[in-house]
Structure formats: structure tokens, C-alpha cells
XYZ file of C-alpha atoms in Angstrom:
511
model
C 1.223 -30.282 -15.812
C 4.043 -31.673 -13.708
C 3.839 -32.505 -10.006
C 5.760 -29.422 -8.869
C 3.443 -27.084 -10.786
C 0.352 -28.846 -9.452
C 1.594 -28.586 -5.867
C 2.421 -24.934 -6.434
C -1.122 -24.215 -7.552
C -2.448 -26.114 -4.554
C -0.338 -23.911 -2.309
C -1.759 -20.809 -3.962
C -5.301 -21.998 -3.274
C -4.444 -22.767 0.377
C -2.882 -19.361 0.909
C -5.902 -17.614 -0.531
C -8.228 -19.668 1.670
C -11.541 -21.283 0.931
C -13.309 -17.997 1.560
C -11.518 -16.212 -1.271
C -13.603 -15.346 -4.344
C -13.381 -18.142 -6.888
C -12.456 -15.641 -9.610
C -9.429 -14.573 -7.590
C -8.462 -18.202 -7.037
C -8.539 -18.706 -10.795
C -6.491 -15.559 -11.230
C -3.844 -16.889 -8.861
C -3.739 -20.159 -10.752
C -3.337 -18.407 -14.065
C -0.498 -16.262 -12.782
C 1.651 -19.298 -12.008
C 2.135 -19.875 -15.726
C 4.203 -16.704 -15.950
C 6.650 -17.606 -13.177
C 9.457 -18.251 -15.655
C 9.309 -14.753 -17.166
C 12.880 -13.379 -17.301
C 12.176 -9.690 -16.741
C 12.042 -7.535 -13.601
C 9.453 -4.889 -12.791
C 8.697 -2.849 -9.695
C 5.883 -0.500 -8.738
C 6.599 2.145 -6.090
C 3.643 3.878 -4.434
C 4.583 7.267 -2.953
C 1.737 8.262 -0.645
C 1.326 11.863 0.543
C -0.598 11.562 3.806
C -2.929 14.429 4.679
C -4.165 15.550 1.258
C -1.803 17.514 -0.980
C -3.054 20.791 -2.462
C -2.890 20.011 -6.185
C -3.870 23.537 -7.159
C -0.456 24.782 -6.001
C 1.352 21.731 -7.401
C 0.307 21.599 -11.067
C -1.214 24.844 -12.345
C -2.957 25.999 -15.515
C -1.340 29.266 -16.577
C -3.349 30.369 -19.634
C -4.828 33.821 -19.114
C -8.347 32.703 -18.250
C -7.296 29.946 -15.851
C -4.604 32.032 -14.169
C -6.990 34.932 -13.644
C -9.440 32.696 -11.837
C -6.701 31.036 -9.804
C -5.095 34.297 -8.691
C -8.434 35.915 -7.836
C -9.419 32.958 -5.653
C -6.108 32.546 -3.825
C -4.613 36.028 -3.562
C -6.813 36.769 -0.552
C -6.882 36.207 3.202
C -4.521 36.985 6.034
C -1.714 34.989 4.382
C -2.477 34.637 0.646
C -1.391 31.355 -0.944
C -1.464 32.407 -4.613
C 1.822 31.632 -6.369
C 3.499 34.122 -8.688
C 2.983 33.909 -12.476
C 5.592 32.318 -14.784
C 8.667 34.432 -15.398
C 8.361 36.404 -12.145
C 11.734 36.996 -10.479
C 11.957 36.263 -6.737
C 11.451 39.353 -4.598
C 14.215 39.667 -1.985
C 12.975 39.236 1.570
C 11.980 42.574 3.044
C 11.344 44.225 -0.324
C 8.033 44.974 -2.035
C 6.710 42.601 -4.683
C 5.799 44.311 -7.985
C 3.072 41.687 -8.463
C 1.192 41.935 -5.165
C 2.536 45.096 -3.528
C 3.256 43.096 -0.371
C 6.539 42.755 1.474
C 8.238 39.482 0.658
C 8.996 37.078 3.492
C 10.902 33.784 3.329
C 7.659 31.851 3.613
C 5.606 33.963 1.202
C 5.149 33.195 -2.515
C 6.596 36.574 -3.503
C 10.059 35.397 -2.399
C 10.005 32.146 -4.408
C 9.701 33.497 -7.928
C 7.229 32.396 -10.583
C 5.816 28.953 -11.229
C 7.911 26.723 -13.521
C 6.486 26.231 -17.033
C 6.035 22.759 -18.496
C 5.006 22.073 -22.080
C 2.932 18.910 -22.594
C 3.603 16.994 -25.806
C -0.123 16.831 -26.484
C -2.346 19.904 -26.706
C -4.723 19.722 -23.772
C -8.464 19.765 -24.459
C -10.404 22.890 -23.559
C -13.034 22.000 -20.952
C -16.460 23.529 -20.645
C -16.789 26.712 -18.629
C -13.509 28.375 -19.634
C -12.785 31.100 -22.147
C -9.291 29.794 -22.872
C -8.413 29.058 -26.483
C -5.307 27.091 -25.506
C -3.985 25.806 -22.203
C -0.542 26.224 -20.689
C 0.805 24.719 -17.472
C 3.432 25.024 -14.768
C 4.706 23.432 -11.554
C 5.290 24.889 -8.089
C 8.538 26.945 -7.904
C 10.178 24.295 -5.681
C 9.535 21.417 -8.091
C 12.495 22.240 -10.349
C 13.807 18.634 -10.384
C 10.396 17.398 -11.529
C 10.267 20.089 -14.226
C 13.551 18.613 -15.506
C 12.215 15.039 -15.424
C 9.054 16.147 -17.241
C 11.157 17.782 -19.956
C 13.286 14.629 -20.238
C 10.198 12.510 -20.807
C 10.368 10.405 -17.620
C 7.602 12.162 -15.697
C 3.910 12.468 -16.525
C 0.999 14.206 -14.809
C -2.388 12.593 -14.297
C -4.969 15.348 -13.883
C -8.045 15.415 -11.665
C -7.953 11.826 -10.416
C -9.791 10.682 -7.318
C -11.969 8.044 -5.709
C -15.143 7.362 -7.679
C -17.896 4.742 -7.809
C -18.823 5.744 -11.353
C -18.599 8.909 -13.455
C -20.620 11.729 -11.933
C -21.573 15.235 -13.008
C -22.134 18.274 -10.866
C -25.897 18.052 -11.414
C -25.939 14.395 -10.404
C -23.911 15.154 -7.297
C -26.248 17.947 -6.266
C -29.314 15.784 -6.944
C -27.728 12.835 -5.104
C -28.745 10.636 -8.005
C -25.405 8.848 -8.403
C -23.423 7.053 -5.703
C -20.262 8.697 -4.380
C -17.479 7.123 -2.290
C -18.307 6.549 1.373
C -16.913 9.131 3.828
C -15.726 11.259 0.941
C -13.761 13.921 2.849
C -12.478 11.773 5.734
C -8.693 11.345 5.896
C -8.587 7.754 7.147
C -11.354 6.532 4.889
C -10.044 8.190 1.751
C -6.491 6.998 2.430
C -7.903 3.481 2.664
C -10.101 3.926 -0.416
C -7.100 5.077 -2.453
C -5.034 2.115 -1.261
C -7.655 -0.614 -0.941
C -10.805 0.625 -2.760
C -12.745 0.488 0.517
C -12.974 2.612 3.662
C -10.974 2.191 6.863
C -10.948 -1.415 7.998
C -10.190 -2.873 4.563
C -7.967 -5.939 4.818
C -6.160 -5.919 1.470
C -4.952 -3.316 -1.024
C -4.548 -3.406 -4.774
C -0.761 -3.402 -4.500
C -0.913 -6.524 -2.340
C -3.360 -8.130 -4.745
C -0.953 -7.516 -7.598
C 1.606 -9.292 -5.437
C -0.743 -12.239 -4.838
C -1.020 -12.796 -8.568
C 2.638 -12.430 -9.474
C 4.479 -13.665 -6.376
C 5.090 -17.014 -8.061
C 7.621 -15.235 -10.285
C 9.767 -14.692 -7.188
C 10.600 -18.337 -6.573
C 11.385 -19.127 -2.939
C 11.636 -15.474 -1.896
C 7.973 -14.460 -2.114
C 8.428 -12.657 1.230
C 10.122 -9.864 -0.715
C 7.211 -9.377 -3.137
C 5.597 -6.511 -1.172
C 8.046 -4.279 0.682
C 7.313 -1.184 2.761
C 9.891 1.365 3.843
C 7.163 3.359 5.614
C 5.613 0.946 8.103
C 2.412 -1.024 7.713
C 0.251 -0.024 4.736
C -3.016 -1.602 3.632
C -1.926 -0.942 0.030
C 0.576 -3.829 0.293
C -1.666 -6.257 2.166
C -2.654 -9.228 0.021
C -4.643 -12.386 0.616
C -1.492 -14.491 0.523
C 1.329 -11.952 0.271
C 2.736 -10.675 3.577
C 4.308 -7.241 3.378
C 7.943 -7.085 4.440
C 8.886 -3.929 6.325
C 12.323 -2.323 6.241
C 13.579 0.708 8.133
C 15.175 3.567 6.228
C 18.482 2.237 7.504
C 17.680 -0.947 5.596
C 17.858 -2.966 8.820
C 15.237 -5.692 9.429
C 13.396 -5.740 12.747
C 15.084 -8.875 14.114
C 18.776 -9.654 13.782
C 20.496 -12.322 15.808
C 23.920 -13.441 14.756
C 25.807 -16.516 15.808
C 28.863 -15.863 13.693
C 32.207 -16.764 15.191
C 33.342 -14.098 17.607
C 29.878 -12.696 18.433
C 28.647 -12.931 22.014
C 25.567 -12.350 24.113
C 26.017 -11.700 27.858
C 29.649 -12.709 27.400
C 28.795 -16.127 25.935
C 29.675 -17.121 22.383
C 26.962 -19.815 22.493
C 24.149 -17.530 23.670
C 23.219 -16.027 20.256
C 22.457 -19.422 18.722
C 20.601 -20.527 21.890
C 18.372 -17.431 21.761
C 17.708 -18.078 18.087
C 16.637 -21.647 18.933
C 14.332 -20.455 21.714
C 12.412 -17.831 19.765
C 12.068 -19.964 16.654
C 10.996 -23.154 18.439
C 7.615 -24.137 16.990
C 7.486 -27.348 19.079
C 5.423 -25.732 21.832
C 1.917 -26.302 23.160
C 0.767 -22.678 22.924
C -0.595 -21.733 19.505
C 0.314 -18.114 20.171
C 3.905 -19.065 21.020
C 4.119 -21.246 17.932
C 2.816 -18.457 15.713
C 5.214 -16.006 17.306
C 8.090 -18.400 16.712
C 7.077 -18.765 13.085
C 7.011 -15.004 12.546
C 10.260 -14.477 14.439
C 11.939 -17.270 12.537
C 10.802 -15.825 9.241
C 12.109 -12.406 10.234
C 15.486 -13.783 11.275
C 15.850 -15.761 8.072
C 14.806 -12.789 5.989
C 17.227 -10.557 7.890
C 20.116 -12.824 7.026
C 19.074 -12.916 3.364
C 18.638 -9.141 3.079
C 21.829 -8.307 4.962
C 23.775 -10.631 2.699
C 22.241 -9.123 -0.428
C 22.821 -5.560 0.787
C 26.489 -6.292 1.303
C 27.061 -6.942 -2.374
C 28.976 -4.430 -4.456
C 26.080 -3.645 -6.773
C 24.159 -2.401 -3.725
C 26.950 -0.670 -1.811
C 27.951 1.211 -4.970
C 24.586 2.996 -5.127
C 24.740 6.708 -4.280
C 23.396 7.739 -0.905
C 20.591 10.239 -0.668
C 22.029 13.779 -0.714
C 21.717 16.213 2.153
C 18.526 18.249 2.111
C 18.198 21.973 2.859
C 14.841 23.521 3.699
C 14.382 26.191 0.979
C 12.447 28.456 3.375
C 14.779 28.386 6.369
C 18.119 27.428 4.838
C 18.554 24.778 7.529
C 19.639 21.213 6.795
C 16.852 18.724 7.531
C 16.349 14.990 7.188
C 14.436 14.083 4.052
C 12.813 10.872 5.257
C 11.295 10.256 1.831
C 14.711 10.263 0.163
C 15.949 7.770 2.771
C 12.965 5.504 2.113
C 13.616 5.599 -1.637
C 17.286 4.877 -0.949
C 16.191 1.682 0.800
C 13.927 0.809 -2.140
C 16.808 1.401 -4.564
C 18.922 -1.041 -2.533
C 16.214 -3.690 -2.685
C 15.931 -3.231 -6.447
C 19.701 -3.462 -6.843
C 19.618 -6.695 -4.821
C 16.697 -8.184 -6.770
C 18.884 -10.490 -8.870
C 20.626 -12.015 -5.866
C 17.284 -12.283 -4.056
C 15.788 -14.055 -7.068
C 12.760 -11.750 -7.344
C 11.184 -10.469 -10.559
C 8.087 -8.619 -9.395
C 8.036 -6.253 -6.424
C 5.609 -3.659 -5.088
C 6.985 -0.994 -2.755
C 5.406 1.597 -0.483
C 6.949 4.869 0.738
C 5.247 7.889 2.243
C 5.552 11.445 3.504
C 3.108 12.997 5.955
C 2.139 16.522 6.942
C 0.021 17.577 3.945
C -3.128 18.540 5.903
C -2.602 22.254 5.358
C -5.682 23.846 6.889
C -3.308 26.491 8.259
C 0.174 27.807 7.527
C 0.217 26.346 4.023
C 2.926 28.759 2.839
C 5.360 27.492 5.457
C 4.451 23.810 5.115
C 3.625 22.700 1.585
C 6.633 24.265 -0.213
C 9.100 22.384 2.008
C 7.187 19.121 1.517
C 7.085 19.577 -2.254
C 10.808 20.303 -2.298
C 11.405 17.049 -0.391
C 9.311 15.107 -2.899
C 11.199 16.667 -5.813
C 14.604 15.944 -4.310
C 13.675 12.369 -3.358
C 12.182 11.479 -6.738
C 15.095 13.020 -8.624
C 17.574 11.129 -6.433
C 15.703 7.855 -7.018
C 15.687 8.412 -10.776
C 19.434 9.054 -10.729
C 20.192 6.063 -8.483
C 18.348 3.688 -10.809
C 20.138 5.057 -13.866
C 23.269 3.069 -13.021
C 22.794 -0.111 -11.013
C 25.868 -2.182 -11.558
C 26.334 -0.552 -14.958
C 22.683 -1.142 -15.965
C 19.963 1.491 -16.352
C 17.032 0.079 -14.352
C 14.675 3.030 -14.785
C 12.547 1.342 -17.459
C 11.855 -1.479 -14.981
C 10.553 0.750 -12.181
C 7.445 2.935 -12.192
C 6.909 5.325 -9.282
C 3.542 7.012 -8.771
C 2.118 9.435 -6.227
C -1.179 9.276 -4.384
C -2.835 11.274 -1.621
C -6.047 11.292 0.440
C -7.551 14.016 -1.762
C -6.693 17.483 -2.999
C -7.628 20.746 -1.267
C -10.319 23.339 -1.917
C -9.724 25.818 -4.715
C -10.353 28.835 -2.483
C -8.236 29.727 0.536
C -9.571 29.779 4.092
C -7.207 32.653 4.947
C -3.852 30.912 5.291
C -4.585 27.377 4.128
C -6.995 25.069 2.351
C -9.665 22.589 3.361
C -10.481 19.027 2.299
C -11.595 18.498 -1.283
C -11.654 15.679 -3.852
C -9.953 15.265 -7.244
C -6.318 16.300 -7.783
C -3.192 15.804 -9.874
C -0.627 13.029 -9.413
C 2.844 12.289 -10.828
C 4.076 9.103 -12.539
C 7.844 8.637 -13.026
C 9.961 6.035 -14.781
C 11.751 5.000 -17.928
C 8.648 3.185 -19.204
C 6.444 6.241 -18.606
C 5.158 8.133 -21.634
C 6.344 11.292 -19.967
C 6.341 14.944 -20.832
C 2.564 14.935 -21.028
C -0.611 15.490 -19.016
C -3.210 12.720 -18.996
C -6.863 12.971 -18.109
C -8.806 16.232 -18.159
C -7.261 19.174 -16.323
C -10.392 20.848 -14.925
C -11.939 24.233 -15.341
C -10.830 26.438 -12.460
C -13.156 28.561 -10.392
C -15.304 28.413 -7.308
C -18.752 29.376 -8.569
C -18.294 32.905 -7.275
C -17.629 36.105 -9.135
C -19.459 34.857 -12.223
C -17.247 31.787 -12.713
C -18.953 29.019 -14.636
C -17.346 25.893 -13.248
C -19.011 22.601 -14.231
C -16.680 20.515 -12.029
C -16.732 22.389 -8.719
C -18.876 21.462 -5.721
C -18.278 23.508 -2.591
C -14.691 24.284 -3.540
C -13.824 20.680 -4.482
C -13.201 19.395 -7.997
C -15.234 16.379 -9.075
C -12.704 13.852 -10.405
C -12.880 13.007 -14.092
C -10.517 10.027 -13.733
C -10.908 7.261 -11.135
C -8.370 5.593 -8.869
C -9.550 2.342 -10.497
C -8.360 3.519 -13.936
C -5.098 4.754 -12.410
C -4.424 1.428 -10.706
C -5.529 -0.657 -13.681
C -3.109 1.165 -15.985
C -0.251 0.512 -13.568
C -1.312 -3.108 -13.095
C -1.395 -3.828 -16.791
C 2.190 -2.530 -17.174
C 3.195 -4.613 -14.158
C 1.989 -7.779 -15.846
C -1.494 -8.326 -14.415
C -3.902 -9.717 -17.011
C -7.077 -7.965 -18.130
C -9.193 -10.648 -16.468
C -7.346 -10.287 -13.159
C -7.594 -6.511 -13.329
C -11.374 -6.873 -13.579
C -11.308 -8.921 -10.354
C -9.157 -6.407 -8.465
C -10.988 -3.332 -9.818
C -14.629 -4.448 -10.167
C -15.818 -0.846 -10.675
C -13.560 -0.406 -13.696
C -16.438 -1.461 -15.960
C -18.257 1.750 -14.976
C -15.690 3.884 -16.808
C -15.250 4.289 -20.537
C -11.463 4.049 -20.661
C -9.862 1.121 -18.867
C -6.264 2.177 -19.465
C -4.995 5.738 -19.564
C -1.859 5.369 -21.712
C 0.666 7.077 -19.422
C 2.849 3.970 -19.253
């Protein structure tokens, strides 16, 4: 081992701190050996804040499943049941032949039927259903994702959620097996998805991936974990500091002293201000720390701005205009703008000298207790447009298809209850998520799509507790599968996901 390598490992131990678990210290040391790997990989977490209703996102359409779904959701003051596959949209103001109701712009009758998808693998028939085969579809406004699924670059992971260990309905009712703390709480479940612990957690599994692989990024480890959606515990590591970019790709601090620039009419002022706020030779520890952070931000700003000015970045397509499918009005798709910023960072990765990056983007507003028909469809359409744009932008980055190097995956607090509360849905548990990328084994559904029903009307549903589906796949398995593709070793994955040993399958095969 040469001196430079030894010092590098010493730096890794210092950054982790003496209080870090020894196993994680060893993991950091082991990761340094891979710093010369020539490839590039990026993980992009797309978080849907508020709890997306999976039951209106990915649907089982075989006769038995659809009958249960439609019976449970075609009720209430504003029914949320979607129309079956092949149903033509009913013009607004006319009567739907399916429901007998007058179609409105924000009612399912006006949107047409759900969009069929055909998984490559025949899906297993779960207990409690009379189906002999299972068929599936997506929400009517997820047309771009239907295309990506058919092209093999999008997969569905069914019924995934936070778990301590596998649990059955009987065990849940008997309280004989541990369940996640604060199971139906937004803040706690958002944190558990991102950090495997409730609100107050200090580091997330994305940041921990970054801790292990940041050495592959040379001198620019600051760009290992990048958020285009503000601070996120998912990206917080023990040594990695998440770098935050606005959707305009502008860092928080920019001070220029280039020839011709002025401040208060003085050409010298910009450089003087830079010297003042980055002066660490002060007696106050707070001022010194502030100067360190400000100096790092200024230096990073200069690096990013330079990289973003290169032709390979400026040639990327901009996110297209977005039209709300319910109102016909042009709106800002903030998610598409965030993914545009991520695409720019990926395009600049070579000039930045980085080979492993974890990104975070998000879209809020999914807590659809009320007015689900006027809220969720627009949000789903934004997700579909943004993901399709991102896929297309990565297809040609300086003449190179980068899609196989980038895996994008969705996550959310939890799904929603199977039954409607009249015009919306309440907090639940397990739900479906999407994984997109050129390395994804797409065109398939992974995990066990559950039996549908709500234990009313004679339904025999082994997975349902109070309207919520008990997950059959854990967040730990989801994250471990992504981490293994990213380059994290089996031993390190066991450190990051200590509950993984409770589940039979470590890796789920979707990538």
C-alpha cells in the first residue's frame, strides 16, 4: 500500500468519526480499492411526498381483480374508480355507458380506460382470488410510462413498503411480530423509506452508498450526493455532504471577480467580499465554520458553472412545456425541471471527474384524502412526462447513450386505502413503485401483486388490514437491489440494511 492510499484511508476513518460502527469503517476502507474503476453509474431517487395511491397507478385487470376494485371504488360522492381497458373517453357533459354518470373533466369517465401492460413473466396467482391468470394496466395518464414499459426500460415493483420482517395478517392482528414505528405517519414513514428509521434519523441509505463509493470521485467528492429538491435525509451520509442545486442549476452562492464585474461600482469589491466570507483566520469557531461552508460553496459554484457551460451540457434538450390534462392550462412541471438539472450534472460528470453519484428529486401533493380525481391524475401526468423526458435526454449525451448508466426509482410515504372515503383515500401501507433505466430488466412486474379486496362483501383478502395492504417486499430489499447494481458489496449492503437478513430474497432481479 503506497503512502497516498494509506493517507486516503486515514481520511475516510476521520470523516466517519470514532463513533462510527467499526463494520462501516471497514466498509469505507474496502471501497477505496475500487476508486480506479472506469465506469459511471448514477442512482436517482424520485420521491412522491404525501403517499401516492398505488391502486389507481398500477391496476390488476383480470375479471376477478377488476370486479373487486370497481365495487370498492365506484362509490361515494365522487367515485374514484377508473374505467376498464378499452373504454373510450366520454365527452364532458355526456353520459358514460359504463357508470351512467355525466362525465366531467375531472371524472374518470372523461379519461378513457386504463392502459394495458403485458409483463414478460406470468404473474403468480395469490391466495384469496379466483383469477386463473392476471392482467395489468396503468392509469390513463401514464401513457409515456406504458411506452417505456413496452420498450423494456421500465419495471414495476409490486406491494413494497417498510417492514421489520415478513408479517402475515394473522401475525399483525395478534401483534406477535414487530411492525415499523409510527406506521401511518407521513414524516416518520418518509424518513423510514429514506433512512430506515423514523423522523430524526441523521443519515439515509443513499448517503451511505455515497460514503462507500465517494473515493471513486477523486477530488470532487462534494458532487457525490446531489439534491435538486432541497435537503433530504436520503442523501445524508456520515462523511458525504449533499450538494443542493436549484432547478435553474444555479448554486446558492456565486461571487465573481472576473474582469469587468463590479460590486457597488467597484471592480475590486467582488474579490474583497470573497476574501471576507471565506476567511477562516478568525477567533470565532462559528465564523470559521461559516467561512469554510461559504468557501466550499463558492468553489463548487465555479466548478459547476464551468462544467455546465460545456457543449455536451448545453446541447441537452430542455424540459418540454407541460399542460394539465384536466384543465388544458400550461403549468410548471417542477419534477421535469429537477430531472433536467440532474441530466446536466450527469452530462458534466466526465469534466467533474465523478464516477458514482446519487441524486434526489421529488414531487409533493400526493396526500389525497379529498379531491383525488382532480389531484392525482395531474400529478401522475407530471411524473410520466418528467420520466419520459429524462429517458430521452439521457439517450444522447454528447453522442453517447447514458441510459444504461442511470437507474431512476420512485418511492413514497405509503400507498392509500383500497376503499374510497367518498372522494379520496386514506393512509395505508404497501404499494407499487417504478424503476427506469437502460440497465433495468424492464417490461415486467416484480414482487407479488396482492389480492384485492377490503374484507367486505365476502372478499377473502389475506393481505388487507383495515384497508391497507401488508407489504410482501421490503424497502430493505428494494434498496439492496439498487445498491448492488450501484457497486456496493454484499458485506457493505449488510451493514447498511441490517434487517435484510430477515427476508428470504436479498436481491429482487429488476436491475
